PDB file of N, CA and C in Angstrom:
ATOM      1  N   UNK A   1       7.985   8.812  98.352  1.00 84.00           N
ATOM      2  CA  UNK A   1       6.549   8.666  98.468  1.00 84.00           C
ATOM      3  C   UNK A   1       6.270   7.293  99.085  1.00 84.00           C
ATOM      4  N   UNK A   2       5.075   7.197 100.409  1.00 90.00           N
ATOM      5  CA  UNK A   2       5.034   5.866 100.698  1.00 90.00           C
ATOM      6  C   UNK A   2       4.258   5.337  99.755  1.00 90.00           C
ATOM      7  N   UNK A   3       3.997   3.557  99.716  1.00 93.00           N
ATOM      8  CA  UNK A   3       3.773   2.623  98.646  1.00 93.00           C
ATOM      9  C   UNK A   3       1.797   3.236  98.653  1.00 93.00           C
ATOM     10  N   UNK A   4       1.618   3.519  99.840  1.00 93.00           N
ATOM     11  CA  UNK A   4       0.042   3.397 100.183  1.00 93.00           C
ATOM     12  C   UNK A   4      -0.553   3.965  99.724  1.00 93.00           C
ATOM     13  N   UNK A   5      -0.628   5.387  98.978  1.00 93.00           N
ATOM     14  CA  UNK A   5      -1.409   6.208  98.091  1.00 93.00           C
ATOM     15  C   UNK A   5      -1.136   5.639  96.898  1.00 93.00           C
ATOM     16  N   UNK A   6      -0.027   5.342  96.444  1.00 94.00           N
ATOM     17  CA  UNK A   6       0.074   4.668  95.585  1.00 94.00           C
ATOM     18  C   UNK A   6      -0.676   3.503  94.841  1.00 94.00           C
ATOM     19  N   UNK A   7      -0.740   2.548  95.805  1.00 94.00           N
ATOM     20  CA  UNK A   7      -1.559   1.406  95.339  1.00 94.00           C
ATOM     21  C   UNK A   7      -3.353   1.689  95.414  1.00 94.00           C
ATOM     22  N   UNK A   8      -3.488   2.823  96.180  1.00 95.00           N
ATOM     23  CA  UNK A   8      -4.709   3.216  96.465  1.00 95.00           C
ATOM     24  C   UNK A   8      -5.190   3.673  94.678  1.00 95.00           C
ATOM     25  N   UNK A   9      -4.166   4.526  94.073  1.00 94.00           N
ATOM     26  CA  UNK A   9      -4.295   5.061  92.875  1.00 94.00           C
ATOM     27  C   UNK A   9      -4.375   3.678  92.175  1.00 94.00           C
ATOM     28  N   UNK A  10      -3.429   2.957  92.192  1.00 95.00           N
ATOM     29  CA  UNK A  10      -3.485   2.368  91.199  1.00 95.00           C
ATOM     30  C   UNK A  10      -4.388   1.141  90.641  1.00 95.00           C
ATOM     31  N   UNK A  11      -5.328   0.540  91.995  1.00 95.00           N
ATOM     32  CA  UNK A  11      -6.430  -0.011  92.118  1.00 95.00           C
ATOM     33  C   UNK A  11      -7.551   0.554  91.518  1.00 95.00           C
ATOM     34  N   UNK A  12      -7.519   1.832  91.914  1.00 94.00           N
ATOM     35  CA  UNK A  12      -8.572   2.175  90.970  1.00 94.00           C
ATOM     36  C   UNK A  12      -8.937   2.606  89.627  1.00 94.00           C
ATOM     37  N   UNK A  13      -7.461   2.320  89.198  1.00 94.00           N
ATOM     38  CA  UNK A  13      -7.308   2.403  87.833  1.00 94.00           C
ATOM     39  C   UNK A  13      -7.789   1.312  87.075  1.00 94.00           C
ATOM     40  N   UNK A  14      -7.477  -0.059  88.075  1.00 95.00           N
ATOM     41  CA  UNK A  14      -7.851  -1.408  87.441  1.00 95.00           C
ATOM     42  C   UNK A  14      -8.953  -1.453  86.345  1.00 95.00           C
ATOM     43  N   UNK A  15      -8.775  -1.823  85.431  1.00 93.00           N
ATOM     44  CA  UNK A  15     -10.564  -2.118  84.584  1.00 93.00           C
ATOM     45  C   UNK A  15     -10.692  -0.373  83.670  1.00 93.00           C
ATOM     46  N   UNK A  16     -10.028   0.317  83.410  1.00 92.00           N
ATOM     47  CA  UNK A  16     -10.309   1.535  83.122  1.00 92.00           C
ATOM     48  C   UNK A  16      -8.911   2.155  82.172  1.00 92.00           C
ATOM     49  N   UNK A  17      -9.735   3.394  81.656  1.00 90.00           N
ATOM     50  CA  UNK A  17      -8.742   3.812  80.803  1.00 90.00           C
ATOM     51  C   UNK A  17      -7.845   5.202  81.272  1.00 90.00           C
ATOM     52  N   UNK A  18      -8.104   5.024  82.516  1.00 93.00           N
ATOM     53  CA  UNK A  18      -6.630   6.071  83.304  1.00 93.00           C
ATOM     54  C   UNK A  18      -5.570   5.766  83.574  1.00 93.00           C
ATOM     55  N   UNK A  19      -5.008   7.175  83.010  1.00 93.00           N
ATOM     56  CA  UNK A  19      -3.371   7.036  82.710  1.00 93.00           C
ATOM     57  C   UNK A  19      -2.835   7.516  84.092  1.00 93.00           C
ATOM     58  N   UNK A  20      -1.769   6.960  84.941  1.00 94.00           N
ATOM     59  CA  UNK A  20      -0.864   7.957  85.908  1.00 94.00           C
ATOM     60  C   UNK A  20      -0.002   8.031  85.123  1.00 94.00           C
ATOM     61  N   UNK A  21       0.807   9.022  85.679  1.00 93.00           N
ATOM     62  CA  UNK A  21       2.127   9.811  85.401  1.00 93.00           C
ATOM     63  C   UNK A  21       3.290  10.040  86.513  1.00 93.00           C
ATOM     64  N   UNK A  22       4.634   8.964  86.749  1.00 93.00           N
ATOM     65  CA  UNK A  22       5.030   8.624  87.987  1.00 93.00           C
ATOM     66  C   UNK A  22       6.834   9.674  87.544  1.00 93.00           C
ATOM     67  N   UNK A  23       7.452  10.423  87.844  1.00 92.00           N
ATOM     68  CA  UNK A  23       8.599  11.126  88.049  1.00 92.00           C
ATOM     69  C   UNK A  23       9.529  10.344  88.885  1.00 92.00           C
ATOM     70  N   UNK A  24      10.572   9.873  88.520  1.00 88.00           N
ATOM     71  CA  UNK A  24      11.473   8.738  89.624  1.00 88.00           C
ATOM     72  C   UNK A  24      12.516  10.030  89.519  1.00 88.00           C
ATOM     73  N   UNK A  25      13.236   9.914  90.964  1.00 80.00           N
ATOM     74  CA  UNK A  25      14.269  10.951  90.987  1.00 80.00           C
ATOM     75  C   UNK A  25      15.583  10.530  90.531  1.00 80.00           C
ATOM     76  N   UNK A  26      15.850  11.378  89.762  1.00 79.00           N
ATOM     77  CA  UNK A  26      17.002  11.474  88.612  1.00 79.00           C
ATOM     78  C   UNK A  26      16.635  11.378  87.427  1.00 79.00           C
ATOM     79  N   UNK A  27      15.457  11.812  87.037  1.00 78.00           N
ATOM     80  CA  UNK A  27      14.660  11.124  85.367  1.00 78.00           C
ATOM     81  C   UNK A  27      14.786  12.266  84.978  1.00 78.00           C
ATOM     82  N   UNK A  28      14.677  12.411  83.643  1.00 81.00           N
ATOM     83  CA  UNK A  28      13.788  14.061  83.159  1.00 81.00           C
ATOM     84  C   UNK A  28      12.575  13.630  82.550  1.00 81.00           C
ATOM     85  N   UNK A  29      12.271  12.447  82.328  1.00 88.00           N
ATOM     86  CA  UNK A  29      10.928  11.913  81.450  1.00 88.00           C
ATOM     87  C   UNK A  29      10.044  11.329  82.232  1.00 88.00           C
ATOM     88  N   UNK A  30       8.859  11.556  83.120  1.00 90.00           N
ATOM     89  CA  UNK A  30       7.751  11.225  83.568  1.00 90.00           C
ATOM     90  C   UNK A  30       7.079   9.432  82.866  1.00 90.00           C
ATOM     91  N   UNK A  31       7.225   8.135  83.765  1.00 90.00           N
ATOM     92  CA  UNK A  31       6.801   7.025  83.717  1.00 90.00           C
ATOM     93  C   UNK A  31       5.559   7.383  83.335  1.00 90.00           C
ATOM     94  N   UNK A  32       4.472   6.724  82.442  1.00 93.00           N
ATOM     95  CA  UNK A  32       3.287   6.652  82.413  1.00 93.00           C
ATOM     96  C   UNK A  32       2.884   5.224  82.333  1.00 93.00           C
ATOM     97  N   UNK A  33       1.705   5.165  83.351  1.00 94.00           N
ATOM     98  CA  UNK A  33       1.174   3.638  83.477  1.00 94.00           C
ATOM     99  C   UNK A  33      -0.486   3.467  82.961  1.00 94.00           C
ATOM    100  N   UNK A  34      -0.600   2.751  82.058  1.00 94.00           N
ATOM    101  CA  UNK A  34      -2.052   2.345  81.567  1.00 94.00           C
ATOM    102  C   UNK A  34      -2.444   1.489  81.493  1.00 94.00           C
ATOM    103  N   UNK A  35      -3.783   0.953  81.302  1.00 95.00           N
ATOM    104  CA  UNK A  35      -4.119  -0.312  81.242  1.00 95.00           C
ATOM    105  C   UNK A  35      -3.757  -1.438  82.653  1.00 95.00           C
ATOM    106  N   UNK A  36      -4.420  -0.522  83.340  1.00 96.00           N
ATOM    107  CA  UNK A  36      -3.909  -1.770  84.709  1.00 96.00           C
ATOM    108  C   UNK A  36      -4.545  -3.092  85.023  1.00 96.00           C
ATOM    109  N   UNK A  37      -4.063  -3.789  85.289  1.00 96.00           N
ATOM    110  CA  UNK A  37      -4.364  -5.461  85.449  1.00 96.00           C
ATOM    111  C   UNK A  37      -4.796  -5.879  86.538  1.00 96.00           C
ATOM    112  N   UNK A  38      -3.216  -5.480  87.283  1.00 97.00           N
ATOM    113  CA  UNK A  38      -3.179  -5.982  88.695  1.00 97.00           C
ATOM    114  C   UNK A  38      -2.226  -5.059  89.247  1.00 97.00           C
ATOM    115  N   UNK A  39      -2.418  -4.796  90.633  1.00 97.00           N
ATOM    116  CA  UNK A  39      -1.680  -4.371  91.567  1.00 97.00           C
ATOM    117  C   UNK A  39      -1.303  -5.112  92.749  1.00 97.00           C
ATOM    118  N   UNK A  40       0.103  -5.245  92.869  1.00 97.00           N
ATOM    119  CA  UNK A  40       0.783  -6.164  94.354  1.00 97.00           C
ATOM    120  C   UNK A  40       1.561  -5.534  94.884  1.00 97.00           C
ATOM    121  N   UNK A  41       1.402  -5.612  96.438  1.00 96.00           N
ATOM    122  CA  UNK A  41       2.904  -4.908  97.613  1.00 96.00           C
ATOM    123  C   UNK A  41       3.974  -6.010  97.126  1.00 96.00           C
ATOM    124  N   UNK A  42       4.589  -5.835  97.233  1.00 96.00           N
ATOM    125  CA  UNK A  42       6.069  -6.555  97.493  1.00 96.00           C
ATOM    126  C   UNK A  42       6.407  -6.748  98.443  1.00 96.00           C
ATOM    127  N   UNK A  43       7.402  -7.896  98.864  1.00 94.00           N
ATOM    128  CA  UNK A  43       7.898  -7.929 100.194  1.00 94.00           C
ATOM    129  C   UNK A  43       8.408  -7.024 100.684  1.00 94.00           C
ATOM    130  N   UNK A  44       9.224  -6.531  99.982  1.00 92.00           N
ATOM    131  CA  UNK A  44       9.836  -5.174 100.391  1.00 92.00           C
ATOM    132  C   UNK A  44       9.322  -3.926 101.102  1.00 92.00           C
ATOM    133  N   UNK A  45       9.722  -3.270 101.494  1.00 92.00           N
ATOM    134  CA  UNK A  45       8.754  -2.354 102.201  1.00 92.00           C
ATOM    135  C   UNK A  45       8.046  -0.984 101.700  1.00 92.00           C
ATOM    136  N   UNK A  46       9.023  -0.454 100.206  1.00 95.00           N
ATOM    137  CA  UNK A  46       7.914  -0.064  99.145  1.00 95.00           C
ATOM    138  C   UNK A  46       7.937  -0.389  97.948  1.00 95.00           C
ATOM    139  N   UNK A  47       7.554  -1.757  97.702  1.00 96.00           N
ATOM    140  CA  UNK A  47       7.796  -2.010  96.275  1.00 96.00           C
ATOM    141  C   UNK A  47       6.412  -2.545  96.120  1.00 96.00           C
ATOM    142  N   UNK A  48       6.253  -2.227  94.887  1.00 97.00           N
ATOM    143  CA  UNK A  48       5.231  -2.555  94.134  1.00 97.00           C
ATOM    144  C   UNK A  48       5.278  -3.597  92.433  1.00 97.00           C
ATOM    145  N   UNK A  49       4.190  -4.057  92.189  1.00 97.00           N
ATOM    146  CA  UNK A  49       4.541  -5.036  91.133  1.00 97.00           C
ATOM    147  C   UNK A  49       2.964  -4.624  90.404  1.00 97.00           C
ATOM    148  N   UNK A  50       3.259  -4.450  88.891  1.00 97.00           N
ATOM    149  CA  UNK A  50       1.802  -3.856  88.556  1.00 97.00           C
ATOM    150  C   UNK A  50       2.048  -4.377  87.286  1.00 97.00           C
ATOM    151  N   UNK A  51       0.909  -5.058  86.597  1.00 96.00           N
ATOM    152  CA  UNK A  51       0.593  -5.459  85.566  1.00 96.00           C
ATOM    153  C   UNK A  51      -0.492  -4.800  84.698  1.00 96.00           C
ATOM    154  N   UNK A  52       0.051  -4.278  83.616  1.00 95.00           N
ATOM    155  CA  UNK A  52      -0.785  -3.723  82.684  1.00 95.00           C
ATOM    156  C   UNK A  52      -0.860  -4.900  81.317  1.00 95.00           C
ATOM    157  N   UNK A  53      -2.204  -4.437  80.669  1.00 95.00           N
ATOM    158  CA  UNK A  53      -1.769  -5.068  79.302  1.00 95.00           C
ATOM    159  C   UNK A  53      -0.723  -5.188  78.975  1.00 95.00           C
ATOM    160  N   UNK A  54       0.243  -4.084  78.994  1.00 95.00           N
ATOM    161  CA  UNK A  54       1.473  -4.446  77.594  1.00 95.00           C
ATOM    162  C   UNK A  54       2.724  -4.935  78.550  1.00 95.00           C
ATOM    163  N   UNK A  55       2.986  -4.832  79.954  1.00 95.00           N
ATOM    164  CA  UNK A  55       3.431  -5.059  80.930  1.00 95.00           C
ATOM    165  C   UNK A  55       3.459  -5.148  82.259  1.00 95.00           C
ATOM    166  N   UNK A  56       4.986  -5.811  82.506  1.00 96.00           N
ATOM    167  CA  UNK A  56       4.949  -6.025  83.867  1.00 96.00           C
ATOM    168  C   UNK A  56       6.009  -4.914  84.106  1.00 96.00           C
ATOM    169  N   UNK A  57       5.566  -4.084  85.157  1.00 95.00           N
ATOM    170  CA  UNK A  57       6.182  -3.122  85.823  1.00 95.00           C
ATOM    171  C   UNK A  57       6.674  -3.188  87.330  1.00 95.00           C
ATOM    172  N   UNK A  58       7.616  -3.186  87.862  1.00 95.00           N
ATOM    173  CA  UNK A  58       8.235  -3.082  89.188  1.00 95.00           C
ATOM    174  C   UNK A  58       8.326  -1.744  89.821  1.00 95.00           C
ATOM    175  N   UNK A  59       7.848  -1.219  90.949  1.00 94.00           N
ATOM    176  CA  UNK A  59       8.707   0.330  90.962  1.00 94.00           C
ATOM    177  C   UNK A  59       8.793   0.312  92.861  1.00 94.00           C
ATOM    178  N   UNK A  60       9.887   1.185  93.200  1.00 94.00           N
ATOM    179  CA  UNK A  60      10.235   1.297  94.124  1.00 94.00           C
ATOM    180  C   UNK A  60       9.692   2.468  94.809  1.00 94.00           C
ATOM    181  N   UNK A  61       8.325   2.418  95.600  1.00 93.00           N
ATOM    182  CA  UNK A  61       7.509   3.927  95.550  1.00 93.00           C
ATOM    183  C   UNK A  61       8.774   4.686  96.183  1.00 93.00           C
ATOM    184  N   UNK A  62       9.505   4.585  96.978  1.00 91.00           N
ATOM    185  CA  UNK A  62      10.402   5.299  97.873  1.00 91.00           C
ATOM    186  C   UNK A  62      11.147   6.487  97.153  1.00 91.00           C
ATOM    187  N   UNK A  63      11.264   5.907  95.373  1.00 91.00           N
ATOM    188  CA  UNK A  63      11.942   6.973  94.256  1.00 91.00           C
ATOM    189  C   UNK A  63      11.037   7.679  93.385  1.00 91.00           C
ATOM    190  N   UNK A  64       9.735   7.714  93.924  1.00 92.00           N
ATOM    191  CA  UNK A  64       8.552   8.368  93.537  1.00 92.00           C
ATOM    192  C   UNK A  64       8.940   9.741  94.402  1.00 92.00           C
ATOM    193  N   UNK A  65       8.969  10.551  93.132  1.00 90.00           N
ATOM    194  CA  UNK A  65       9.414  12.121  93.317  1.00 90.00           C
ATOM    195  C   UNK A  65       7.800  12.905  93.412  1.00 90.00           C
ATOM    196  N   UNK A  66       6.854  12.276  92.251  1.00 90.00           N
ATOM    197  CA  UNK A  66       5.898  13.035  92.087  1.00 90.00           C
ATOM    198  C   UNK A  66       4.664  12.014  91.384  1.00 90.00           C
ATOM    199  N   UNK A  67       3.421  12.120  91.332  1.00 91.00           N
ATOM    200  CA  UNK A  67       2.492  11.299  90.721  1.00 91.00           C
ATOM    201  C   UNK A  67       1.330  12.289  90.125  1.00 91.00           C
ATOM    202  N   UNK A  68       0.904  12.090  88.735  1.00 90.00           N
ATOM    203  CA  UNK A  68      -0.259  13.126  88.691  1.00 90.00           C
ATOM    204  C   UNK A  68      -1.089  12.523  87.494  1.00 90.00           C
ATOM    205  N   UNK A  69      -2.381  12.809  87.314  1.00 88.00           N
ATOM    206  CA  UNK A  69      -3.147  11.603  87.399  1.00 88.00           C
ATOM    207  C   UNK A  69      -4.365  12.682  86.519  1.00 88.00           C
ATOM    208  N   UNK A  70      -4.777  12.900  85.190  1.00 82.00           N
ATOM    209  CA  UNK A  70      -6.164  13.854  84.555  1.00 82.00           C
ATOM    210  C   UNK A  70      -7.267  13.749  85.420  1.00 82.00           C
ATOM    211  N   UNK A  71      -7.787  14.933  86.198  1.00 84.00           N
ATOM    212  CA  UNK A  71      -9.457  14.541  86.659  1.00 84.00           C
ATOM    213  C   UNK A  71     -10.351  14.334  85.544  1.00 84.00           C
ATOM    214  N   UNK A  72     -11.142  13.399  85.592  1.00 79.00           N
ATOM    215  CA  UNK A  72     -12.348  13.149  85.092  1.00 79.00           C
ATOM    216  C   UNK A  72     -13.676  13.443  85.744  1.00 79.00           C
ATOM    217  N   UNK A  73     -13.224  14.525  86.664  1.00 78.00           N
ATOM    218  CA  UNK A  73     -14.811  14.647  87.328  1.00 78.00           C
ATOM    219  C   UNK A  73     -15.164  16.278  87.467  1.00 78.00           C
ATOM    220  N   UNK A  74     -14.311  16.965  86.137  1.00 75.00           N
ATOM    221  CA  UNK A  74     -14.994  18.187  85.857  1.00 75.00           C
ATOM    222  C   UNK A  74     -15.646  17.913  84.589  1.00 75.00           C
TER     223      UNK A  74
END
């Protein structure tokens, strides 16, 4: 997955109580990210650096298998 939908999601999570749900390939257990802080590119060419309340998270969008995210607008 490129980094760019990604950070698109995850900006707008900033300030709010939505959860994503990130699948890295080779997992069987689905990442969940809450409470977002901050979102940063990395130098790298898909890395990301995301700060929630309870942490700091690193992820490599490139091993992003899948992302899925509750609507709140039904």
């Amino acid at each position: 997955m490129d980094r760019g939908p990604l950070m698109e999601i995850l900006e707008e999570m900033k300030g709010t109580g939505k959860e994503l749900d990130l699948v890295i390939l080779g997992e069987n257990d689905p990442i969940e990210i809450r409470n977002v802080v901050e979102v940063a590119a990395l130098q790298s060419t898909q890395g990301i650096r995301i700060t929630t309340k309870q942490n700091y998270i690193w992820i490599d969008a490139a091993h992003v298998s899948a992302a899925w995210q509750v609507r709140d607008d039904l």
